[in-house]
């Protein structure tokens, strides 16, 4: 089996694994009442850009090989690191969904009786689900040997991350006040002790 095909299969399995982890939370979230939201045109655009980079462009490459001119021959080390990153992303996704539980939402929502989660994987990092998405985007870049389809996840998710993180933290601070400010003081955003 060629490394290109192996990488493509691994990417598909990673995306399926991510959706299997997320599905029960998405179903539950539909039933839970939202008491405040920061959804709007800007958030819809951010999510569309991220979905294009993490889903549409790599999906098109895997299904059709498009854009063929940007495909290159991968090396085995790259595929191996991609597999490790994919596994790490899935572990992080599972831990973050489990810790957030009923507080999870796909976008910027505050639920009825929303509680601030500060334990488990949220103890030292306040956006570990975004750490998982960065890891998933990195896995995509390593698994798909195509300059456009491979790197589009980093660009697409990076756009969502840098444009969303400010409004999300403002929403959390507005909702939880001093508790969130203190939590911010003692945690990093996505990498413990780094950022
Ligand atoms: C897609 S989730 C991402 C959560 C977080 N930014 C992360 O990367 O782990 C977005 C929703 O999670 C909720 N949320 C984020 N951090 C939270 C926390 N520490 N405790 C409870 N809810 C949180 C917010 O209501 C937000 O609408």
mmCIF file with all atom_site columns, C-alpha atoms and ligand atoms in Angstrom:
data_model
loop_
_atom_site.group_PDB
_atom_site.id
_atom_site.type_symbol
_atom_site.label_atom_id
_atom_site.label_alt_id
_atom_site.label_comp_id
_atom_site.label_asym_id
_atom_site.label_entity_id
_atom_site.label_seq_id
_atom_site.pdbx_PDB_ins_code
_atom_site.Cartn_x
_atom_site.Cartn_y
_atom_site.Cartn_z
_atom_site.occupancy
_atom_site.B_iso_or_equiv
_atom_site.pdbx_formal_charge
_atom_site.auth_seq_id
_atom_site.auth_comp_id
_atom_site.auth_asym_id
_atom_site.auth_atom_id
_atom_site.pdbx_PDB_model_num
ATOM   1   C CA  . UNK A 1 1   ? 0.000   0.000  0.000  1.00 0.00 ? 1   UNK A CA  1
ATOM   2   C CA  . UNK A 1 2   ? 1.382   3.435  -0.914 1.00 0.00 ? 2   UNK A CA  1
ATOM   3   C CA  . UNK A 1 3   ? 2.110   6.011  1.801  1.00 0.00 ? 3   UNK A CA  1
ATOM   4   C CA  . UNK A 1 4   ? -0.320  8.407  0.129  1.00 0.00 ? 4   UNK A CA  1
ATOM   5   C CA  . UNK A 1 5   ? -3.172  5.903  0.428  1.00 0.00 ? 5   UNK A CA  1
ATOM   6   C CA  . UNK A 1 6   ? -2.173  4.953  3.976  1.00 0.00 ? 6   UNK A CA  1
ATOM   7   C CA  . UNK A 1 7   ? -2.221  8.620  5.001  1.00 0.00 ? 7   UNK A CA  1
ATOM   8   C CA  . UNK A 1 8   ? -5.598  9.142  3.377  1.00 0.00 ? 8   UNK A CA  1
ATOM   9   C CA  . UNK A 1 9   ? -7.091  6.107  5.166  1.00 0.00 ? 9   UNK A CA  1
ATOM   10  C CA  . UNK A 1 10  ? -5.649  7.307  8.489  1.00 0.00 ? 10  UNK A CA  1
ATOM   11  C CA  . UNK A 1 11  ? -7.131  10.791 7.919  1.00 0.00 ? 11  UNK A CA  1
ATOM   12  C CA  . UNK A 1 12  ? -10.583 9.304  7.241  1.00 0.00 ? 12  UNK A CA  1
ATOM   13  C CA  . UNK A 1 13  ? -10.353 7.121  10.380 1.00 0.00 ? 13  UNK A CA  1
ATOM   14  C CA  . UNK A 1 14  ? -9.312  10.159 12.442 1.00 0.00 ? 14  UNK A CA  1
ATOM   15  C CA  . UNK A 1 15  ? -12.312 12.179 11.232 1.00 0.00 ? 15  UNK A CA  1
ATOM   16  C CA  . UNK A 1 16  ? -14.696 9.250  11.823 1.00 0.00 ? 16  UNK A CA  1
ATOM   17  C CA  . UNK A 1 17  ? -13.211 8.761  15.323 1.00 0.00 ? 17  UNK A CA  1
ATOM   18  C CA  . UNK A 1 18  ? -13.650 12.471 16.096 1.00 0.00 ? 18  UNK A CA  1
ATOM   19  C CA  . UNK A 1 19  ? -17.296 12.347 15.027 1.00 0.00 ? 19  UNK A CA  1
ATOM   20  C CA  . UNK A 1 20  ? -18.009 9.172  17.003 1.00 0.00 ? 20  UNK A CA  1
ATOM   21  C CA  . UNK A 1 21  ? -16.602 10.893 20.123 1.00 0.00 ? 21  UNK A CA  1
ATOM   22  C CA  . UNK A 1 22  ? -18.597 14.063 19.507 1.00 0.00 ? 22  UNK A CA  1
ATOM   23  C CA  . UNK A 1 23  ? -21.952 12.593 18.390 1.00 0.00 ? 23  UNK A CA  1
ATOM   24  C CA  . UNK A 1 24  ? -23.528 11.879 21.832 1.00 0.00 ? 24  UNK A CA  1
ATOM   25  C CA  . UNK A 1 25  ? -22.577 15.369 23.046 1.00 0.00 ? 25  UNK A CA  1
ATOM   26  C CA  . UNK A 1 26  ? -24.049 16.953 19.940 1.00 0.00 ? 26  UNK A CA  1
ATOM   27  C CA  . UNK A 1 27  ? -27.319 15.060 20.473 1.00 0.00 ? 27  UNK A CA  1
ATOM   28  C CA  . UNK A 1 28  ? -27.490 16.058 24.123 1.00 0.00 ? 28  UNK A CA  1
ATOM   29  C CA  . UNK A 1 29  ? -26.609 19.672 23.323 1.00 0.00 ? 29  UNK A CA  1
ATOM   30  C CA  . UNK A 1 30  ? -29.654 19.943 21.051 1.00 0.00 ? 30  UNK A CA  1
ATOM   31  C CA  . UNK A 1 31  ? -31.901 19.233 24.068 1.00 0.00 ? 31  UNK A CA  1
ATOM   32  C CA  . UNK A 1 32  ? -30.149 21.550 26.566 1.00 0.00 ? 32  UNK A CA  1
ATOM   33  C CA  . UNK A 1 33  ? -31.445 25.126 26.771 1.00 0.00 ? 33  UNK A CA  1
ATOM   34  C CA  . UNK A 1 34  ? -29.153 27.997 25.821 1.00 0.00 ? 34  UNK A CA  1
ATOM   35  C CA  . UNK A 1 35  ? -29.373 31.047 28.085 1.00 0.00 ? 35  UNK A CA  1
ATOM   36  C CA  . UNK A 1 36  ? -26.916 33.313 26.206 1.00 0.00 ? 36  UNK A CA  1
ATOM   37  C CA  . UNK A 1 37  ? -25.056 33.090 22.908 1.00 0.00 ? 37  UNK A CA  1
ATOM   38  C CA  . UNK A 1 38  ? -22.404 34.898 20.882 1.00 0.00 ? 38  UNK A CA  1
ATOM   39  C CA  . UNK A 1 39  ? -23.421 33.256 17.609 1.00 0.00 ? 39  UNK A CA  1
ATOM   40  C CA  . UNK A 1 40  ? -23.790 35.629 14.669 1.00 0.00 ? 40  UNK A CA  1
ATOM   41  C CA  . UNK A 1 41  ? -22.481 36.286 11.168 1.00 0.00 ? 41  UNK A CA  1
ATOM   42  C CA  . UNK A 1 42  ? -18.830 36.525 12.273 1.00 0.00 ? 42  UNK A CA  1
ATOM   43  C CA  . UNK A 1 43  ? -19.042 33.194 14.142 1.00 0.00 ? 43  UNK A CA  1
ATOM   44  C CA  . UNK A 1 44  ? -20.815 31.512 11.184 1.00 0.00 ? 44  UNK A CA  1
ATOM   45  C CA  . UNK A 1 45  ? -18.032 32.697 8.841  1.00 0.00 ? 45  UNK A CA  1
ATOM   46  C CA  . UNK A 1 46  ? -15.304 31.528 11.246 1.00 0.00 ? 46  UNK A CA  1
ATOM   47  C CA  . UNK A 1 47  ? -16.909 28.086 11.481 1.00 0.00 ? 47  UNK A CA  1
ATOM   48  C CA  . UNK A 1 48  ? -17.350 27.850 7.693  1.00 0.00 ? 48  UNK A CA  1
ATOM   49  C CA  . UNK A 1 49  ? -13.651 28.676 7.133  1.00 0.00 ? 49  UNK A CA  1
ATOM   50  C CA  . UNK A 1 50  ? -12.605 26.057 9.693  1.00 0.00 ? 50  UNK A CA  1
ATOM   51  C CA  . UNK A 1 51  ? -14.936 23.419 8.207  1.00 0.00 ? 51  UNK A CA  1
ATOM   52  C CA  . UNK A 1 52  ? -13.546 24.125 4.712  1.00 0.00 ? 52  UNK A CA  1
ATOM   53  C CA  . UNK A 1 53  ? -9.961  23.661 5.916  1.00 0.00 ? 53  UNK A CA  1
ATOM   54  C CA  . UNK A 1 54  ? -10.516 20.656 8.164  1.00 0.00 ? 54  UNK A CA  1
ATOM   55  C CA  . UNK A 1 55  ? -13.239 18.907 6.157  1.00 0.00 ? 55  UNK A CA  1
ATOM   56  C CA  . UNK A 1 56  ? -14.057 20.083 2.626  1.00 0.00 ? 56  UNK A CA  1
ATOM   57  C CA  . UNK A 1 57  ? -10.570 20.460 1.073  1.00 0.00 ? 57  UNK A CA  1
ATOM   58  C CA  . UNK A 1 58  ? -9.013  17.314 2.623  1.00 0.00 ? 58  UNK A CA  1
ATOM   59  C CA  . UNK A 1 59  ? -12.227 15.366 1.884  1.00 0.00 ? 59  UNK A CA  1
ATOM   60  C CA  . UNK A 1 60  ? -12.049 16.436 -1.769 1.00 0.00 ? 60  UNK A CA  1
ATOM   61  C CA  . UNK A 1 61  ? -8.388  15.390 -1.962 1.00 0.00 ? 61  UNK A CA  1
ATOM   62  C CA  . UNK A 1 62  ? -9.094  11.975 -0.451 1.00 0.00 ? 62  UNK A CA  1
ATOM   63  C CA  . UNK A 1 63  ? -12.119 11.387 -2.703 1.00 0.00 ? 63  UNK A CA  1
ATOM   64  C CA  . UNK A 1 64  ? -10.728 12.710 -6.011 1.00 0.00 ? 64  UNK A CA  1
ATOM   65  C CA  . UNK A 1 65  ? -6.994  13.485 -5.688 1.00 0.00 ? 65  UNK A CA  1
ATOM   66  C CA  . UNK A 1 66  ? -7.734  17.185 -6.385 1.00 0.00 ? 66  UNK A CA  1
ATOM   67  C CA  . UNK A 1 67  ? -5.619  19.365 -6.566 1.00 0.00 ? 67  UNK A CA  1
ATOM   68  C CA  . UNK A 1 68  ? -3.198  16.880 -8.119 1.00 0.00 ? 68  UNK A CA  1
ATOM   69  C CA  . UNK A 1 69  ? -0.465  19.424 -9.004 1.00 0.00 ? 69  UNK A CA  1
ATOM   70  C CA  . UNK A 1 70  ? 0.081   20.068 -5.252 1.00 0.00 ? 70  UNK A CA  1
ATOM   71  C CA  . UNK A 1 71  ? 0.649   16.397 -4.319 1.00 0.00 ? 71  UNK A CA  1
ATOM   72  C CA  . UNK A 1 72  ? 4.159   15.293 -3.354 1.00 0.00 ? 72  UNK A CA  1
ATOM   73  C CA  . UNK A 1 73  ? 5.807   12.011 -2.341 1.00 0.00 ? 73  UNK A CA  1
ATOM   74  C CA  . UNK A 1 74  ? 5.718   11.654 1.480  1.00 0.00 ? 74  UNK A CA  1
ATOM   75  C CA  . UNK A 1 75  ? 8.411   10.026 3.600  1.00 0.00 ? 75  UNK A CA  1
ATOM   76  C CA  . UNK A 1 76  ? 7.666   7.247  6.117  1.00 0.00 ? 76  UNK A CA  1
ATOM   77  C CA  . UNK A 1 77  ? 8.626   9.375  9.131  1.00 0.00 ? 77  UNK A CA  1
ATOM   78  C CA  . UNK A 1 78  ? 6.024   11.961 8.153  1.00 0.00 ? 78  UNK A CA  1
ATOM   79  C CA  . UNK A 1 79  ? 3.282   9.321  7.957  1.00 0.00 ? 79  UNK A CA  1
ATOM   80  C CA  . UNK A 1 80  ? 4.385   7.841  11.312 1.00 0.00 ? 80  UNK A CA  1
ATOM   81  C CA  . UNK A 1 81  ? 4.296   11.233 13.036 1.00 0.00 ? 81  UNK A CA  1
ATOM   82  C CA  . UNK A 1 82  ? 0.904   11.888 11.432 1.00 0.00 ? 82  UNK A CA  1
ATOM   83  C CA  . UNK A 1 83  ? -0.477  8.663  12.916 1.00 0.00 ? 83  UNK A CA  1
ATOM   84  C CA  . UNK A 1 84  ? 0.829   9.604  16.388 1.00 0.00 ? 84  UNK A CA  1
ATOM   85  C CA  . UNK A 1 85  ? -0.664  13.106 16.121 1.00 0.00 ? 85  UNK A CA  1
ATOM   86  C CA  . UNK A 1 86  ? -4.019  11.633 15.029 1.00 0.00 ? 86  UNK A CA  1
ATOM   87  C CA  . UNK A 1 87  ? -4.073  9.281  18.037 1.00 0.00 ? 87  UNK A CA  1
ATOM   88  C CA  . UNK A 1 88  ? -3.139  12.101 20.414 1.00 0.00 ? 88  UNK A CA  1
ATOM   89  C CA  . UNK A 1 89  ? -5.863  14.351 18.947 1.00 0.00 ? 89  UNK A CA  1
ATOM   90  C CA  . UNK A 1 90  ? -8.505  11.638 19.503 1.00 0.00 ? 90  UNK A CA  1
ATOM   91  C CA  . UNK A 1 91  ? -7.377  11.058 23.106 1.00 0.00 ? 91  UNK A CA  1
ATOM   92  C CA  . UNK A 1 92  ? -7.556  14.816 23.754 1.00 0.00 ? 92  UNK A CA  1
ATOM   93  C CA  . UNK A 1 93  ? -10.996 15.028 22.130 1.00 0.00 ? 93  UNK A CA  1
ATOM   94  C CA  . UNK A 1 94  ? -12.321 12.231 24.331 1.00 0.00 ? 94  UNK A CA  1
ATOM   95  C CA  . UNK A 1 95  ? -10.927 13.818 27.518 1.00 0.00 ? 95  UNK A CA  1
ATOM   96  C CA  . UNK A 1 96  ? -12.231 17.300 26.700 1.00 0.00 ? 96  UNK A CA  1
ATOM   97  C CA  . UNK A 1 97  ? -15.730 16.154 25.741 1.00 0.00 ? 97  UNK A CA  1
ATOM   98  C CA  . UNK A 1 98  ? -15.924 14.015 28.870 1.00 0.00 ? 98  UNK A CA  1
ATOM   99  C CA  . UNK A 1 99  ? -14.814 16.914 31.113 1.00 0.00 ? 99  UNK A CA  1
ATOM   100 C CA  . UNK A 1 100 ? -17.182 19.472 29.526 1.00 0.00 ? 100 UNK A CA  1
ATOM   101 C CA  . UNK A 1 101 ? -20.150 17.086 29.432 1.00 0.00 ? 101 UNK A CA  1
ATOM   102 C CA  . UNK A 1 102 ? -23.415 19.080 29.312 1.00 0.00 ? 102 UNK A CA  1
ATOM   103 C CA  . UNK A 1 103 ? -21.468 22.354 29.031 1.00 0.00 ? 103 UNK A CA  1
ATOM   104 C CA  . UNK A 1 104 ? -20.219 21.389 25.550 1.00 0.00 ? 104 UNK A CA  1
ATOM   105 C CA  . UNK A 1 105 ? -21.499 23.263 22.540 1.00 0.00 ? 105 UNK A CA  1
ATOM   106 C CA  . UNK A 1 106 ? -20.249 23.520 18.973 1.00 0.00 ? 106 UNK A CA  1
ATOM   107 C CA  . UNK A 1 107 ? -20.301 27.308 19.130 1.00 0.00 ? 107 UNK A CA  1
ATOM   108 C CA  . UNK A 1 108 ? -20.257 30.131 21.698 1.00 0.00 ? 108 UNK A CA  1
ATOM   109 C CA  . UNK A 1 109 ? -23.232 29.313 23.940 1.00 0.00 ? 109 UNK A CA  1
ATOM   110 C CA  . UNK A 1 110 ? -23.906 29.513 27.652 1.00 0.00 ? 110 UNK A CA  1
ATOM   111 C CA  . UNK A 1 111 ? -26.381 26.897 28.853 1.00 0.00 ? 111 UNK A CA  1
ATOM   112 C CA  . UNK A 1 112 ? -28.979 27.100 31.614 1.00 0.00 ? 112 UNK A CA  1
ATOM   113 C CA  . UNK A 1 113 ? -27.158 26.352 34.897 1.00 0.00 ? 113 UNK A CA  1
ATOM   114 C CA  . UNK A 1 114 ? -23.800 26.478 33.078 1.00 0.00 ? 114 UNK A CA  1
ATOM   115 C CA  . UNK A 1 115 ? -20.912 25.523 35.364 1.00 0.00 ? 115 UNK A CA  1
ATOM   116 C CA  . UNK A 1 116 ? -17.285 26.541 34.855 1.00 0.00 ? 116 UNK A CA  1
ATOM   117 C CA  . UNK A 1 117 ? -15.188 23.381 34.408 1.00 0.00 ? 117 UNK A CA  1
ATOM   118 C CA  . UNK A 1 118 ? -11.701 23.796 35.895 1.00 0.00 ? 118 UNK A CA  1
ATOM   119 C CA  . UNK A 1 119 ? -10.697 20.203 36.654 1.00 0.00 ? 119 UNK A CA  1
ATOM   120 C CA  . UNK A 1 120 ? -9.357  17.201 34.749 1.00 0.00 ? 120 UNK A CA  1
ATOM   121 C CA  . UNK A 1 121 ? -7.838  18.233 31.460 1.00 0.00 ? 121 UNK A CA  1
ATOM   122 C CA  . UNK A 1 122 ? -9.124  21.800 32.122 1.00 0.00 ? 122 UNK A CA  1
ATOM   123 C CA  . UNK A 1 123 ? -6.937  22.151 35.220 1.00 0.00 ? 123 UNK A CA  1
ATOM   124 C CA  . UNK A 1 124 ? -3.826  23.646 33.575 1.00 0.00 ? 124 UNK A CA  1
ATOM   125 C CA  . UNK A 1 125 ? -5.174  24.609 30.137 1.00 0.00 ? 125 UNK A CA  1
ATOM   126 C CA  . UNK A 1 126 ? -8.415  26.505 29.519 1.00 0.00 ? 126 UNK A CA  1
ATOM   127 C CA  . UNK A 1 127 ? -8.909  25.547 25.838 1.00 0.00 ? 127 UNK A CA  1
ATOM   128 C CA  . UNK A 1 128 ? -7.775  21.903 25.592 1.00 0.00 ? 128 UNK A CA  1
ATOM   129 C CA  . UNK A 1 129 ? -10.384 21.152 22.915 1.00 0.00 ? 129 UNK A CA  1
ATOM   130 C CA  . UNK A 1 130 ? -8.623  23.711 20.735 1.00 0.00 ? 130 UNK A CA  1
ATOM   131 C CA  . UNK A 1 131 ? -5.328  21.969 21.577 1.00 0.00 ? 131 UNK A CA  1
ATOM   132 C CA  . UNK A 1 132 ? -7.011  18.831 20.194 1.00 0.00 ? 132 UNK A CA  1
ATOM   133 C CA  . UNK A 1 133 ? -8.090  20.661 17.021 1.00 0.00 ? 133 UNK A CA  1
ATOM   134 C CA  . UNK A 1 134 ? -4.564  22.065 16.489 1.00 0.00 ? 134 UNK A CA  1
ATOM   135 C CA  . UNK A 1 135 ? -3.215  18.509 16.909 1.00 0.00 ? 135 UNK A CA  1
ATOM   136 C CA  . UNK A 1 136 ? -5.811  17.211 14.439 1.00 0.00 ? 136 UNK A CA  1
ATOM   137 C CA  . UNK A 1 137 ? -4.841  19.924 11.924 1.00 0.00 ? 137 UNK A CA  1
ATOM   138 C CA  . UNK A 1 138 ? -1.173  18.986 12.378 1.00 0.00 ? 138 UNK A CA  1
ATOM   139 C CA  . UNK A 1 139 ? -2.040  15.307 11.816 1.00 0.00 ? 139 UNK A CA  1
ATOM   140 C CA  . UNK A 1 140 ? -3.842  16.313 8.598  1.00 0.00 ? 140 UNK A CA  1
ATOM   141 C CA  . UNK A 1 141 ? -0.761  18.206 7.396  1.00 0.00 ? 141 UNK A CA  1
ATOM   142 C CA  . UNK A 1 142 ? 1.410   15.142 8.041  1.00 0.00 ? 142 UNK A CA  1
ATOM   143 C CA  . UNK A 1 143 ? -1.002  12.487 6.737  1.00 0.00 ? 143 UNK A CA  1
ATOM   144 C CA  . UNK A 1 144 ? -2.083  14.184 3.501  1.00 0.00 ? 144 UNK A CA  1
ATOM   145 C CA  . UNK A 1 145 ? 0.928   14.813 1.221  1.00 0.00 ? 145 UNK A CA  1
ATOM   146 C CA  . UNK A 1 146 ? -0.665  17.684 -0.647 1.00 0.00 ? 146 UNK A CA  1
ATOM   147 C CA  . UNK A 1 147 ? 0.394   21.291 -0.067 1.00 0.00 ? 147 UNK A CA  1
ATOM   148 C CA  . UNK A 1 148 ? -3.184  22.576 -0.243 1.00 0.00 ? 148 UNK A CA  1
ATOM   149 C CA  . UNK A 1 149 ? -5.320  19.798 1.278  1.00 0.00 ? 149 UNK A CA  1
ATOM   150 C CA  . UNK A 1 150 ? -2.701  19.029 3.938  1.00 0.00 ? 150 UNK A CA  1
ATOM   151 C CA  . UNK A 1 151 ? -2.090  22.573 5.158  1.00 0.00 ? 151 UNK A CA  1
ATOM   152 C CA  . UNK A 1 152 ? -5.672  23.819 4.821  1.00 0.00 ? 152 UNK A CA  1
ATOM   153 C CA  . UNK A 1 153 ? -6.561  22.461 8.285  1.00 0.00 ? 153 UNK A CA  1
ATOM   154 C CA  . UNK A 1 154 ? -3.902  24.594 9.999  1.00 0.00 ? 154 UNK A CA  1
ATOM   155 C CA  . UNK A 1 155 ? -5.005  27.680 8.047  1.00 0.00 ? 155 UNK A CA  1
ATOM   156 C CA  . UNK A 1 156 ? -8.748  27.038 8.487  1.00 0.00 ? 156 UNK A CA  1
ATOM   157 C CA  . UNK A 1 157 ? -8.670  26.099 12.158 1.00 0.00 ? 157 UNK A CA  1
ATOM   158 C CA  . UNK A 1 158 ? -6.036  28.783 12.868 1.00 0.00 ? 158 UNK A CA  1
ATOM   159 C CA  . UNK A 1 159 ? -8.419  31.405 11.467 1.00 0.00 ? 159 UNK A CA  1
ATOM   160 C CA  . UNK A 1 160 ? -11.249 30.162 13.709 1.00 0.00 ? 160 UNK A CA  1
ATOM   161 C CA  . UNK A 1 161 ? -8.984  29.967 16.737 1.00 0.00 ? 161 UNK A CA  1
ATOM   162 C CA  . UNK A 1 162 ? -7.433  33.437 16.533 1.00 0.00 ? 162 UNK A CA  1
ATOM   163 C CA  . UNK A 1 163 ? -10.735 35.153 15.698 1.00 0.00 ? 163 UNK A CA  1
ATOM   164 C CA  . UNK A 1 164 ? -12.799 33.232 18.281 1.00 0.00 ? 164 UNK A CA  1
ATOM   165 C CA  . UNK A 1 165 ? -10.573 33.057 21.337 1.00 0.00 ? 165 UNK A CA  1
ATOM   166 C CA  . UNK A 1 166 ? -11.129 36.732 22.308 1.00 0.00 ? 166 UNK A CA  1
ATOM   167 C CA  . UNK A 1 167 ? -14.956 36.678 22.075 1.00 0.00 ? 167 UNK A CA  1
ATOM   168 C CA  . UNK A 1 168 ? -15.066 33.276 23.859 1.00 0.00 ? 168 UNK A CA  1
ATOM   169 C CA  . UNK A 1 169 ? -12.954 34.458 26.793 1.00 0.00 ? 169 UNK A CA  1
ATOM   170 C CA  . UNK A 1 170 ? -14.974 37.704 26.983 1.00 0.00 ? 170 UNK A CA  1
ATOM   171 C CA  . UNK A 1 171 ? -18.197 35.652 27.118 1.00 0.00 ? 171 UNK A CA  1
ATOM   172 C CA  . UNK A 1 172 ? -16.806 33.391 29.857 1.00 0.00 ? 172 UNK A CA  1
ATOM   173 C CA  . UNK A 1 173 ? -15.582 36.391 31.870 1.00 0.00 ? 173 UNK A CA  1
ATOM   174 C CA  . UNK A 1 174 ? -18.967 38.085 31.546 1.00 0.00 ? 174 UNK A CA  1
ATOM   175 C CA  . UNK A 1 175 ? -20.702 34.918 32.751 1.00 0.00 ? 175 UNK A CA  1
ATOM   176 C CA  . UNK A 1 176 ? -18.344 33.767 35.529 1.00 0.00 ? 176 UNK A CA  1
ATOM   177 C CA  . UNK A 1 177 ? -16.686 37.075 36.536 1.00 0.00 ? 177 UNK A CA  1
ATOM   178 C CA  . UNK A 1 178 ? -13.949 36.769 39.170 1.00 0.00 ? 178 UNK A CA  1
ATOM   179 C CA  . UNK A 1 179 ? -13.973 32.934 38.993 1.00 0.00 ? 179 UNK A CA  1
ATOM   180 C CA  . UNK A 1 180 ? -12.993 33.037 35.312 1.00 0.00 ? 180 UNK A CA  1
ATOM   181 C CA  . UNK A 1 181 ? -10.437 35.822 35.835 1.00 0.00 ? 181 UNK A CA  1
ATOM   182 C CA  . UNK A 1 182 ? -8.744  33.740 38.567 1.00 0.00 ? 182 UNK A CA  1
ATOM   183 C CA  . UNK A 1 183 ? -8.923  30.631 36.335 1.00 0.00 ? 183 UNK A CA  1
ATOM   184 C CA  . UNK A 1 184 ? -7.305  32.608 33.496 1.00 0.00 ? 184 UNK A CA  1
ATOM   185 C CA  . UNK A 1 185 ? -4.501  33.726 35.812 1.00 0.00 ? 185 UNK A CA  1
ATOM   186 C CA  . UNK A 1 186 ? -3.507  30.166 36.693 1.00 0.00 ? 186 UNK A CA  1
ATOM   187 C CA  . UNK A 1 187 ? -3.894  28.485 33.282 1.00 0.00 ? 187 UNK A CA  1
ATOM   188 C CA  . UNK A 1 188 ? -2.432  28.630 29.782 1.00 0.00 ? 188 UNK A CA  1
ATOM   189 C CA  . UNK A 1 189 ? -4.623  28.815 26.697 1.00 0.00 ? 189 UNK A CA  1
ATOM   190 C CA  . UNK A 1 190 ? -3.599  25.658 24.836 1.00 0.00 ? 190 UNK A CA  1
ATOM   191 C CA  . UNK A 1 191 ? -0.116  24.468 25.922 1.00 0.00 ? 191 UNK A CA  1
ATOM   192 C CA  . UNK A 1 192 ? 0.734   24.252 29.647 1.00 0.00 ? 192 UNK A CA  1
ATOM   193 C CA  . UNK A 1 193 ? 3.420   26.784 30.567 1.00 0.00 ? 193 UNK A CA  1
ATOM   194 C CA  . UNK A 1 194 ? 3.845   27.981 26.957 1.00 0.00 ? 194 UNK A CA  1
ATOM   195 C CA  . UNK A 1 195 ? 0.718   29.743 25.601 1.00 0.00 ? 195 UNK A CA  1
HETATM 196 C C1  . LIG B 2 .   ? -16.363 24.177 21.329 1.00 0.00 ? 1   LIG B C1  1
HETATM 197 S S1  . LIG B 2 .   ? -16.396 24.329 23.066 1.00 0.00 ? 1   LIG B S1  1
HETATM 198 C C2  . LIG B 2 .   ? -14.668 24.691 23.330 1.00 0.00 ? 1   LIG B C2  1
HETATM 199 C C3  . LIG B 2 .   ? -14.304 24.762 24.758 1.00 0.00 ? 1   LIG B C3  1
HETATM 200 C C4  . LIG B 2 .   ? -12.910 25.324 25.058 1.00 0.00 ? 1   LIG B C4  1
HETATM 201 N N1  . LIG B 2 .   ? -12.654 26.542 24.355 1.00 0.00 ? 1   LIG B N1  1
HETATM 202 C C5  . LIG B 2 .   ? -11.837 24.321 24.764 1.00 0.00 ? 1   LIG B C5  1
HETATM 203 O O1  . LIG B 2 .   ? -11.103 24.496 23.788 1.00 0.00 ? 1   LIG B O1  1
HETATM 204 O O2  . LIG B 2 .   ? -11.725 23.344 25.514 1.00 0.00 ? 1   LIG B O2  1
HETATM 205 C C6  . LIG B 2 .   ? -17.121 25.925 23.283 1.00 0.00 ? 1   LIG B C6  1
HETATM 206 C C7  . LIG B 2 .   ? -18.060 26.068 24.467 1.00 0.00 ? 1   LIG B C7  1
HETATM 207 O O3  . LIG B 2 .   ? -17.510 25.506 25.623 1.00 0.00 ? 1   LIG B O3  1
HETATM 208 C C8  . LIG B 2 .   ? -17.896 26.241 26.763 1.00 0.00 ? 1   LIG B C8  1
HETATM 209 N N2  . LIG B 2 .   ? -16.738 26.322 27.647 1.00 0.00 ? 1   LIG B N2  1
HETATM 210 C C9  . LIG B 2 .   ? -15.483 26.688 27.303 1.00 0.00 ? 1   LIG B C9  1
HETATM 211 N N3  . LIG B 2 .   ? -14.650 26.583 28.355 1.00 0.00 ? 1   LIG B N3  1
HETATM 212 C C10 . LIG B 2 .   ? -15.400 26.141 29.392 1.00 0.00 ? 1   LIG B C10 1
HETATM 213 C C11 . LIG B 2 .   ? -15.129 25.820 30.756 1.00 0.00 ? 1   LIG B C11 1
HETATM 214 N N4  . LIG B 2 .   ? -13.899 25.929 31.256 1.00 0.00 ? 1   LIG B N4  1
HETATM 215 N N5  . LIG B 2 .   ? -16.160 25.406 31.523 1.00 0.00 ? 1   LIG B N5  1
HETATM 216 C C12 . LIG B 2 .   ? -17.407 25.293 31.026 1.00 0.00 ? 1   LIG B C12 1
HETATM 217 N N6  . LIG B 2 .   ? -17.722 25.574 29.756 1.00 0.00 ? 1   LIG B N6  1
HETATM 218 C C13 . LIG B 2 .   ? -16.748 25.984 28.944 1.00 0.00 ? 1   LIG B C13 1
HETATM 219 C C14 . LIG B 2 .   ? -18.362 27.606 26.306 1.00 0.00 ? 1   LIG B C14 1
HETATM 220 O O4  . LIG B 2 .   ? -19.685 27.789 26.727 1.00 0.00 ? 1   LIG B O4  1
HETATM 221 C C15 . LIG B 2 .   ? -18.285 27.539 24.798 1.00 0.00 ? 1   LIG B C15 1
HETATM 222 O O5  . LIG B 2 .   ? -19.495 27.936 24.222 1.00 0.00 ? 1   LIG B O5  1
#
